[in-house]
């Protein structure tokens, strides 16, 4: 449906020197990629990553940003700052930010607004907890997260939003959603976007799956009709595995 995008979420891993080394390893392996390739690195590694991706088509993402442009917010980084240093993307609303660092649907919405205003492209993460899936409210949870995060986002701005469906129970657990489960929820997100905008607009949005996607299961997940890519954690730290996933996205 949307353009295929494979993004690595390195989380709190790698020093600047290690970032350079890993990107140098990834670069030749993904040079013939037919999808967009992004690496999401820690703030302190952004400069090294931007330098290392030169001469390739790999994009660089930060893993969060604050909603204010500047001010008394010790320890925070603004979307403007990211844009100024040449970063193109930012991952927002990741479940680890929501679970461990107090991010809510409302703060995610504010971050999305700031990122779009700064000219960044957003990888917006949504996904249910295991208890919610077991209660049968996955659809409601994911639709609500999507609707709130997209509150105030125009149809034009939506072209700078990638949505990553990441069931929380599948992240870092080795327990991947089945291809059917992934596709079902990605389709539901597309339906939600159809309701907010239009069918034509929704078809163009890239909707990724994330959660224990790896070199072995990527092809099946990526072959689903509503899965347009992946947000990859653990497997993105191994260049050959990441490259295998990139190659599967066509
Ligand atoms: P995982 O992480 O691939 O290690 O499960 C995915 C993510 O959190 O984006």
PDB file of C-alpha atoms and ligand atoms in Angstrom:
ATOM      1  CA  UNK A   1       0.000   0.000   0.000  1.00  0.00           C
ATOM      2  CA  UNK A   2       2.337   2.739   1.262  1.00  0.00           C
ATOM      3  CA  UNK A   3       5.999   2.938   0.335  1.00  0.00           C
ATOM      4  CA  UNK A   4       8.105   0.257   2.052  1.00  0.00           C
ATOM      5  CA  UNK A   5      10.226   1.614   4.882  1.00  0.00           C
ATOM      6  CA  UNK A   6      12.571  -0.440   7.046  1.00  0.00           C
ATOM      7  CA  UNK A   7      13.802   1.392  10.133  1.00  0.00           C
ATOM      8  CA  UNK A   8      16.216   0.233  12.794  1.00  0.00           C
ATOM      9  CA  UNK A   9      15.502   1.280  16.360  1.00  0.00           C
ATOM     10  CA  UNK A  10      18.840   0.966  18.094  1.00  0.00           C
ATOM     11  CA  UNK A  11      17.368   2.018  21.466  1.00  0.00           C
ATOM     12  CA  UNK A  12      20.067   2.735  24.103  1.00  0.00           C
ATOM     13  CA  UNK A  13      22.854   0.959  22.248  1.00  0.00           C
ATOM     14  CA  UNK A  14      26.125   1.992  20.594  1.00  0.00           C
ATOM     15  CA  UNK A  15      28.682   4.734  21.176  1.00  0.00           C
ATOM     16  CA  UNK A  16      29.479   7.201  18.378  1.00  0.00           C
ATOM     17  CA  UNK A  17      32.458   5.089  17.258  1.00  0.00           C
ATOM     18  CA  UNK A  18      30.345   1.944  17.292  1.00  0.00           C
ATOM     19  CA  UNK A  19      27.639   3.792  15.346  1.00  0.00           C
ATOM     20  CA  UNK A  20      30.096   4.661  12.591  1.00  0.00           C
ATOM     21  CA  UNK A  21      31.320   1.074  12.456  1.00  0.00           C
ATOM     22  CA  UNK A  22      27.826  -0.455  12.281  1.00  0.00           C
ATOM     23  CA  UNK A  23      26.634   1.960   9.578  1.00  0.00           C
ATOM     24  CA  UNK A  24      29.787   1.294   7.547  1.00  0.00           C
ATOM     25  CA  UNK A  25      28.917  -2.395   7.791  1.00  0.00           C
ATOM     26  CA  UNK A  26      25.269  -1.842   6.841  1.00  0.00           C
ATOM     27  CA  UNK A  27      25.911   0.533   3.923  1.00  0.00           C
ATOM     28  CA  UNK A  28      27.243  -1.877   1.298  1.00  0.00           C
ATOM     29  CA  UNK A  29      24.669  -4.502   2.295  1.00  0.00           C
ATOM     30  CA  UNK A  30      21.694  -2.212   1.602  1.00  0.00           C
ATOM     31  CA  UNK A  31      23.022  -0.257  -1.375  1.00  0.00           C
ATOM     32  CA  UNK A  32      20.557  -1.914  -3.765  1.00  0.00           C
ATOM     33  CA  UNK A  33      17.574  -1.561  -1.439  1.00  0.00           C
ATOM     34  CA  UNK A  34      14.294  -0.837  -3.160  1.00  0.00           C
ATOM     35  CA  UNK A  35      12.722   0.406   0.088  1.00  0.00           C
ATOM     36  CA  UNK A  36      13.617   3.376   2.290  1.00  0.00           C
ATOM     37  CA  UNK A  37      16.143   2.502   4.997  1.00  0.00           C
ATOM     38  CA  UNK A  38      16.451   4.411   8.262  1.00  0.00           C
ATOM     39  CA  UNK A  39      18.594   3.992  11.370  1.00  0.00           C
ATOM     40  CA  UNK A  40      17.214   5.347  14.667  1.00  0.00           C
ATOM     41  CA  UNK A  41      20.135   6.071  16.964  1.00  0.00           C
ATOM     42  CA  UNK A  42      20.656   7.627  20.422  1.00  0.00           C
ATOM     43  CA  UNK A  43      20.951  11.438  20.466  1.00  0.00           C
ATOM     44  CA  UNK A  44      24.697  11.380  21.122  1.00  0.00           C
ATOM     45  CA  UNK A  45      25.214   9.183  18.047  1.00  0.00           C
ATOM     46  CA  UNK A  46      23.271  11.369  15.602  1.00  0.00           C
ATOM     47  CA  UNK A  47      26.308  13.355  14.419  1.00  0.00           C
ATOM     48  CA  UNK A  48      28.316  10.197  13.797  1.00  0.00           C
ATOM     49  CA  UNK A  49      25.372   8.583  12.019  1.00  0.00           C
ATOM     50  CA  UNK A  50      24.760  11.606   9.766  1.00  0.00           C
ATOM     51  CA  UNK A  51      28.427  11.565   8.790  1.00  0.00           C
ATOM     52  CA  UNK A  52      28.499   7.807   8.226  1.00  0.00           C
ATOM     53  CA  UNK A  53      25.391   7.675   5.989  1.00  0.00           C
ATOM     54  CA  UNK A  54      26.845  10.240   3.556  1.00  0.00           C
ATOM     55  CA  UNK A  55      26.972   8.810   0.057  1.00  0.00           C
ATOM     56  CA  UNK A  56      24.151   6.361   0.833  1.00  0.00           C
ATOM     57  CA  UNK A  57      20.371   6.667   0.854  1.00  0.00           C
ATOM     58  CA  UNK A  58      20.099   5.682   4.520  1.00  0.00           C
ATOM     59  CA  UNK A  59      18.084   8.145   6.606  1.00  0.00           C
ATOM     60  CA  UNK A  60      18.793   8.983  10.240  1.00  0.00           C
ATOM     61  CA  UNK A  61      16.180   9.112  12.993  1.00  0.00           C
ATOM     62  CA  UNK A  62      16.234  10.305  16.580  1.00  0.00           C
ATOM     63  CA  UNK A  63      14.246   8.281  19.112  1.00  0.00           C
ATOM     64  CA  UNK A  64      12.272  11.106  20.730  1.00  0.00           C
ATOM     65  CA  UNK A  65      11.940  14.892  20.834  1.00  0.00           C
ATOM     66  CA  UNK A  66      10.392  17.488  23.121  1.00  0.00           C
ATOM     67  CA  UNK A  67       7.358  19.491  22.039  1.00  0.00           C
ATOM     68  CA  UNK A  68       8.762  22.930  22.865  1.00  0.00           C
ATOM     69  CA  UNK A  69      11.243  24.669  20.570  1.00  0.00           C
ATOM     70  CA  UNK A  70      13.569  25.638  23.433  1.00  0.00           C
ATOM     71  CA  UNK A  71      13.418  26.564  27.098  1.00  0.00           C
ATOM     72  CA  UNK A  72      13.984  25.377  30.641  1.00  0.00           C
ATOM     73  CA  UNK A  73      13.632  21.613  30.051  1.00  0.00           C
ATOM     74  CA  UNK A  74      16.813  20.120  31.432  1.00  0.00           C
ATOM     75  CA  UNK A  75      17.956  17.069  29.552  1.00  0.00           C
ATOM     76  CA  UNK A  76      15.536  17.464  26.656  1.00  0.00           C
ATOM     77  CA  UNK A  77      16.117  17.839  22.910  1.00  0.00           C
ATOM     78  CA  UNK A  78      13.781  19.766  20.598  1.00  0.00           C
ATOM     79  CA  UNK A  79      12.599  18.880  17.118  1.00  0.00           C
ATOM     80  CA  UNK A  80      14.158  22.151  15.915  1.00  0.00           C
ATOM     81  CA  UNK A  81      17.550  21.040  17.196  1.00  0.00           C
ATOM     82  CA  UNK A  82      17.250  17.735  15.372  1.00  0.00           C
ATOM     83  CA  UNK A  83      16.250  19.454  12.154  1.00  0.00           C
ATOM     84  CA  UNK A  84      19.092  21.954  12.488  1.00  0.00           C
ATOM     85  CA  UNK A  85      21.681  19.197  12.649  1.00  0.00           C
ATOM     86  CA  UNK A  86      20.300  17.502   9.544  1.00  0.00           C
ATOM     87  CA  UNK A  87      18.219  14.720  11.081  1.00  0.00           C
ATOM     88  CA  UNK A  88      15.268  13.745   8.880  1.00  0.00           C
ATOM     89  CA  UNK A  89      13.192  11.474  11.097  1.00  0.00           C
ATOM     90  CA  UNK A  90      12.079  11.006  14.675  1.00  0.00           C
ATOM     91  CA  UNK A  91      10.526   7.956  16.339  1.00  0.00           C
ATOM     92  CA  UNK A  92       7.697   9.091  18.646  1.00  0.00           C
ATOM     93  CA  UNK A  93       5.412   7.337  21.094  1.00  0.00           C
ATOM     94  CA  UNK A  94       7.479   4.174  21.359  1.00  0.00           C
ATOM     95  CA  UNK A  95       6.002   1.893  24.021  1.00  0.00           C
ATOM     96  CA  UNK A  96       9.231   2.060  26.011  1.00  0.00           C
ATOM     97  CA  UNK A  97       8.812   5.857  26.184  1.00  0.00           C
ATOM     98  CA  UNK A  98       5.162   5.409  27.154  1.00  0.00           C
ATOM     99  CA  UNK A  99       5.856   2.686  29.746  1.00  0.00           C
ATOM    100  CA  UNK A 100       9.081   3.875  31.394  1.00  0.00           C
ATOM    101  CA  UNK A 101       9.137   7.619  30.773  1.00  0.00           C
ATOM    102  CA  UNK A 102       5.569   8.743  31.161  1.00  0.00           C
ATOM    103  CA  UNK A 103       4.699   9.473  27.559  1.00  0.00           C
ATOM    104  CA  UNK A 104       0.922   9.617  27.049  1.00  0.00           C
ATOM    105  CA  UNK A 105      -1.333   9.936  24.006  1.00  0.00           C
ATOM    106  CA  UNK A 106      -1.487  13.662  24.727  1.00  0.00           C
ATOM    107  CA  UNK A 107       2.275  14.207  24.996  1.00  0.00           C
ATOM    108  CA  UNK A 108       2.777  12.064  21.899  1.00  0.00           C
ATOM    109  CA  UNK A 109       0.351  14.341  20.048  1.00  0.00           C
ATOM    110  CA  UNK A 110       2.343  17.403  21.168  1.00  0.00           C
ATOM    111  CA  UNK A 111       5.611  15.820  20.041  1.00  0.00           C
ATOM    112  CA  UNK A 112       4.108  14.920  16.656  1.00  0.00           C
ATOM    113  CA  UNK A 113       2.970  18.533  16.231  1.00  0.00           C
ATOM    114  CA  UNK A 114       6.439  19.867  17.068  1.00  0.00           C
ATOM    115  CA  UNK A 115       8.208  17.377  14.804  1.00  0.00           C
ATOM    116  CA  UNK A 116       5.972  18.216  11.837  1.00  0.00           C
ATOM    117  CA  UNK A 117       6.365  21.953  12.450  1.00  0.00           C
ATOM    118  CA  UNK A 118      10.134  21.500  12.448  1.00  0.00           C
ATOM    119  CA  UNK A 119       9.979  19.675   9.106  1.00  0.00           C
ATOM    120  CA  UNK A 120      10.782  16.193  10.378  1.00  0.00           C
ATOM    121  CA  UNK A 121       9.151  12.940   9.283  1.00  0.00           C
ATOM    122  CA  UNK A 122       7.640  11.017  12.197  1.00  0.00           C
ATOM    123  CA  UNK A 123       7.644   7.300  12.873  1.00  0.00           C
ATOM    124  CA  UNK A 124       4.623   7.141  15.169  1.00  0.00           C
ATOM    125  CA  UNK A 125       4.406   4.013  17.324  1.00  0.00           C
ATOM    126  CA  UNK A 126       1.125   2.542  18.527  1.00  0.00           C
ATOM    127  CA  UNK A 127       0.330  -0.825  20.043  1.00  0.00           C
ATOM    128  CA  UNK A 128      -1.559  -2.676  22.738  1.00  0.00           C
ATOM    129  CA  UNK A 129      -0.417  -4.344  25.949  1.00  0.00           C
ATOM    130  CA  UNK A 130      -0.942  -8.077  26.316  1.00  0.00           C
ATOM    131  CA  UNK A 131      -3.812  -7.562  28.805  1.00  0.00           C
ATOM    132  CA  UNK A 132      -5.562  -5.357  26.280  1.00  0.00           C
ATOM    133  CA  UNK A 133      -5.207  -7.960  23.549  1.00  0.00           C
ATOM    134  CA  UNK A 134      -6.529 -10.625  25.900  1.00  0.00           C
ATOM    135  CA  UNK A 135      -9.477  -8.387  26.757  1.00  0.00           C
ATOM    136  CA  UNK A 136     -10.251  -8.079  23.068  1.00  0.00           C
ATOM    137  CA  UNK A 137      -9.751  -4.299  22.958  1.00  0.00           C
ATOM    138  CA  UNK A 138      -6.707  -4.144  20.664  1.00  0.00           C
ATOM    139  CA  UNK A 139      -8.699  -2.410  17.952  1.00  0.00           C
ATOM    140  CA  UNK A 140     -10.066   0.266  20.270  1.00  0.00           C
ATOM    141  CA  UNK A 141      -6.688   0.927  21.889  1.00  0.00           C
ATOM    142  CA  UNK A 142      -4.772   1.226  18.640  1.00  0.00           C
ATOM    143  CA  UNK A 143      -7.476   3.310  16.947  1.00  0.00           C
ATOM    144  CA  UNK A 144      -7.550   5.697  19.904  1.00  0.00           C
ATOM    145  CA  UNK A 145      -3.753   6.055  20.028  1.00  0.00           C
ATOM    146  CA  UNK A 146      -3.721   6.741  16.286  1.00  0.00           C
ATOM    147  CA  UNK A 147      -6.573   9.253  16.411  1.00  0.00           C
ATOM    148  CA  UNK A 148      -5.144  11.235  19.315  1.00  0.00           C
ATOM    149  CA  UNK A 149      -1.618  11.326  17.879  1.00  0.00           C
ATOM    150  CA  UNK A 150      -2.966  12.534  14.528  1.00  0.00           C
ATOM    151  CA  UNK A 151      -5.199  15.190  16.086  1.00  0.00           C
ATOM    152  CA  UNK A 152      -4.560  18.398  14.157  1.00  0.00           C
ATOM    153  CA  UNK A 153      -2.389  16.720  11.504  1.00  0.00           C
ATOM    154  CA  UNK A 154      -3.410  17.917   8.030  1.00  0.00           C
ATOM    155  CA  UNK A 155      -3.742  15.716   4.981  1.00  0.00           C
ATOM    156  CA  UNK A 156      -0.574  17.276   3.549  1.00  0.00           C
ATOM    157  CA  UNK A 157       1.339  16.675   6.778  1.00  0.00           C
ATOM    158  CA  UNK A 158       0.249  13.058   6.852  1.00  0.00           C
ATOM    159  CA  UNK A 159       2.751  12.412   4.044  1.00  0.00           C
ATOM    160  CA  UNK A 160       5.414  12.915   6.730  1.00  0.00           C
ATOM    161  CA  UNK A 161       3.923  10.339   9.081  1.00  0.00           C
ATOM    162  CA  UNK A 162       4.898   6.673   9.114  1.00  0.00           C
ATOM    163  CA  UNK A 163       2.931   4.542  11.547  1.00  0.00           C
ATOM    164  CA  UNK A 164       4.539   1.609  13.326  1.00  0.00           C
ATOM    165  CA  UNK A 165       2.191  -0.958  14.808  1.00  0.00           C
ATOM    166  CA  UNK A 166       4.106  -2.508  17.667  1.00  0.00           C
ATOM    167  CA  UNK A 167       2.201  -4.839  19.996  1.00  0.00           C
ATOM    168  CA  UNK A 168       3.938  -4.273  23.336  1.00  0.00           C
ATOM    169  CA  UNK A 169       3.956  -8.008  24.118  1.00  0.00           C
ATOM    170  CA  UNK A 170       6.010  -8.661  20.986  1.00  0.00           C
ATOM    171  CA  UNK A 171       8.744  -6.104  21.620  1.00  0.00           C
ATOM    172  CA  UNK A 172      12.067  -7.608  22.627  1.00  0.00           C
ATOM    173  CA  UNK A 173      10.337 -10.807  23.714  1.00  0.00           C
ATOM    174  CA  UNK A 174      11.005 -13.011  20.694  1.00  0.00           C
ATOM    175  CA  UNK A 175       7.248 -13.468  20.555  1.00  0.00           C
ATOM    176  CA  UNK A 176       6.313 -12.055  17.157  1.00  0.00           C
ATOM    177  CA  UNK A 177       2.738 -11.350  16.195  1.00  0.00           C
ATOM    178  CA  UNK A 178       1.588 -13.780  13.541  1.00  0.00           C
ATOM    179  CA  UNK A 179       1.496 -12.368  10.045  1.00  0.00           C
ATOM    180  CA  UNK A 180      -2.324 -12.429  10.255  1.00  0.00           C
ATOM    181  CA  UNK A 181      -2.378 -10.560  13.581  1.00  0.00           C
ATOM    182  CA  UNK A 182       0.057  -7.959  12.252  1.00  0.00           C
ATOM    183  CA  UNK A 183      -1.905  -7.486   9.053  1.00  0.00           C
ATOM    184  CA  UNK A 184      -5.239  -7.296  10.844  1.00  0.00           C
ATOM    185  CA  UNK A 185      -4.144  -4.420  13.055  1.00  0.00           C
ATOM    186  CA  UNK A 186      -2.243  -2.617  10.291  1.00  0.00           C
ATOM    187  CA  UNK A 187      -5.445  -2.805   8.203  1.00  0.00           C
ATOM    188  CA  UNK A 188      -7.412  -1.433  11.137  1.00  0.00           C
ATOM    189  CA  UNK A 189      -5.002   1.496  11.428  1.00  0.00           C
ATOM    190  CA  UNK A 190      -5.487   2.156   7.719  1.00  0.00           C
ATOM    191  CA  UNK A 191      -9.249   2.066   8.226  1.00  0.00           C
ATOM    192  CA  UNK A 192      -8.890   4.546  11.065  1.00  0.00           C
ATOM    193  CA  UNK A 193      -6.890   6.854   8.788  1.00  0.00           C
ATOM    194  CA  UNK A 194      -9.542   6.424   6.090  1.00  0.00           C
ATOM    195  CA  UNK A 195     -12.120   7.648   8.603  1.00  0.00           C
ATOM    196  CA  UNK A 196      -9.998  10.670   9.524  1.00  0.00           C
ATOM    197  CA  UNK A 197      -8.922  11.619   5.991  1.00  0.00           C
ATOM    198  CA  UNK A 198      -9.905   9.549   2.957  1.00  0.00           C
ATOM    199  CA  UNK A 199      -9.382   6.138   1.452  1.00  0.00           C
ATOM    200  CA  UNK A 200      -6.987   7.551  -1.123  1.00  0.00           C
ATOM    201  CA  UNK A 201      -4.898   9.247   1.554  1.00  0.00           C
ATOM    202  CA  UNK A 202      -4.867   6.176   3.777  1.00  0.00           C
ATOM    203  CA  UNK A 203      -3.575   3.984   0.959  1.00  0.00           C
ATOM    204  CA  UNK A 204      -0.444   6.111   0.692  1.00  0.00           C
ATOM    205  CA  UNK A 205       0.492   5.918   4.376  1.00  0.00           C
ATOM    206  CA  UNK A 206       3.342   3.586   5.282  1.00  0.00           C
ATOM    207  CA  UNK A 207       2.283   1.282   8.118  1.00  0.00           C
ATOM    208  CA  UNK A 208       5.088  -0.766   9.619  1.00  0.00           C
ATOM    209  CA  UNK A 209       4.988  -3.748  11.900  1.00  0.00           C
ATOM    210  CA  UNK A 210       7.454  -3.928  14.798  1.00  0.00           C
ATOM    211  CA  UNK A 211       8.096  -6.439  17.567  1.00  0.00           C
ATOM    212  CA  UNK A 212      10.672  -9.206  17.288  1.00  0.00           C
ATOM    213  CA  UNK A 213      10.844  -8.895  13.526  1.00  0.00           C
ATOM    214  CA  UNK A 214      13.977 -10.661  12.379  1.00  0.00           C
ATOM    215  CA  UNK A 215      15.777 -12.086   9.362  1.00  0.00           C
ATOM    216  CA  UNK A 216      13.766 -15.309   9.571  1.00  0.00           C
ATOM    217  CA  UNK A 217      10.228 -13.937   9.907  1.00  0.00           C
ATOM    218  CA  UNK A 218      10.480 -10.631   8.000  1.00  0.00           C
ATOM    219  CA  UNK A 219       9.532 -11.940   4.556  1.00  0.00           C
ATOM    220  CA  UNK A 220       6.223 -13.375   5.739  1.00  0.00           C
ATOM    221  CA  UNK A 221       5.288 -10.281   7.734  1.00  0.00           C
ATOM    222  CA  UNK A 222       6.283  -7.930   4.913  1.00  0.00           C
ATOM    223  CA  UNK A 223       4.275  -9.923   2.370  1.00  0.00           C
ATOM    224  CA  UNK A 224       1.020  -8.999   4.131  1.00  0.00           C
ATOM    225  CA  UNK A 225      -1.234  -6.623   2.237  1.00  0.00           C
ATOM    226  CA  UNK A 226      -1.304  -3.859   4.867  1.00  0.00           C
ATOM    227  CA  UNK A 227       2.254  -4.197   6.236  1.00  0.00           C
ATOM    228  CA  UNK A 228       4.494  -1.678   4.477  1.00  0.00           C
ATOM    229  CA  UNK A 229       7.706  -2.142   6.381  1.00  0.00           C
ATOM    230  CA  UNK A 230       9.198  -2.778   9.761  1.00  0.00           C
ATOM    231  CA  UNK A 231      10.544  -1.070  12.849  1.00  0.00           C
ATOM    232  CA  UNK A 232      13.320  -3.345  13.987  1.00  0.00           C
ATOM    233  CA  UNK A 233      14.937  -3.372  17.419  1.00  0.00           C
ATOM    234  CA  UNK A 234      17.314  -6.202  18.302  1.00  0.00           C
ATOM    235  CA  UNK A 235      17.853  -7.448  14.756  1.00  0.00           C
ATOM    236  CA  UNK A 236      18.805  -3.955  13.544  1.00  0.00           C
ATOM    237  CA  UNK A 237      22.016  -4.145  15.571  1.00  0.00           C
ATOM    238  CA  UNK A 238      23.331  -6.981  13.399  1.00  0.00           C
ATOM    239  CA  UNK A 239      24.171  -5.691   9.927  1.00  0.00           C
ATOM    240  CA  UNK A 240      23.559  -8.963   8.021  1.00  0.00           C
ATOM    241  CA  UNK A 241      20.193  -9.515   9.740  1.00  0.00           C
ATOM    242  CA  UNK A 242      19.116  -5.938   9.135  1.00  0.00           C
ATOM    243  CA  UNK A 243      20.173  -6.232   5.488  1.00  0.00           C
ATOM    244  CA  UNK A 244      18.172  -9.464   5.093  1.00  0.00           C
ATOM    245  CA  UNK A 245      15.071  -7.660   6.385  1.00  0.00           C
ATOM    246  CA  UNK A 246      15.718  -4.736   4.013  1.00  0.00           C
ATOM    247  CA  UNK A 247      16.038  -7.171   1.101  1.00  0.00           C
ATOM    248  CA  UNK A 248      12.727  -8.781   2.080  1.00  0.00           C
ATOM    249  CA  UNK A 249      10.906  -5.449   1.735  1.00  0.00           C
ATOM    250  CA  UNK A 250       9.916  -5.411  -1.886  1.00  0.00           C
TER     251      UNK A 250
HETATM  252  P1  LIG B   1      12.419  -5.633  18.838  1.00  0.00           P
HETATM  253  O1  LIG B   1      12.037  -4.092  19.082  1.00  0.00           O
HETATM  254  O2  LIG B   1      12.579  -5.800  17.350  1.00  0.00           O
HETATM  255  O3  LIG B   1      13.708  -5.827  19.570  1.00  0.00           O
HETATM  256  O4  LIG B   1      11.294  -6.441  19.383  1.00  0.00           O
HETATM  257  C1  LIG B   1      11.181  -3.426  18.206  1.00  0.00           C
HETATM  258  C2  LIG B   1      10.961  -2.027  18.690  1.00  0.00           C
HETATM  259  O5  LIG B   1      10.880  -1.807  19.907  1.00  0.00           O
HETATM  260  O6  LIG B   1      10.861  -1.088  17.883  1.00  0.00           O
END
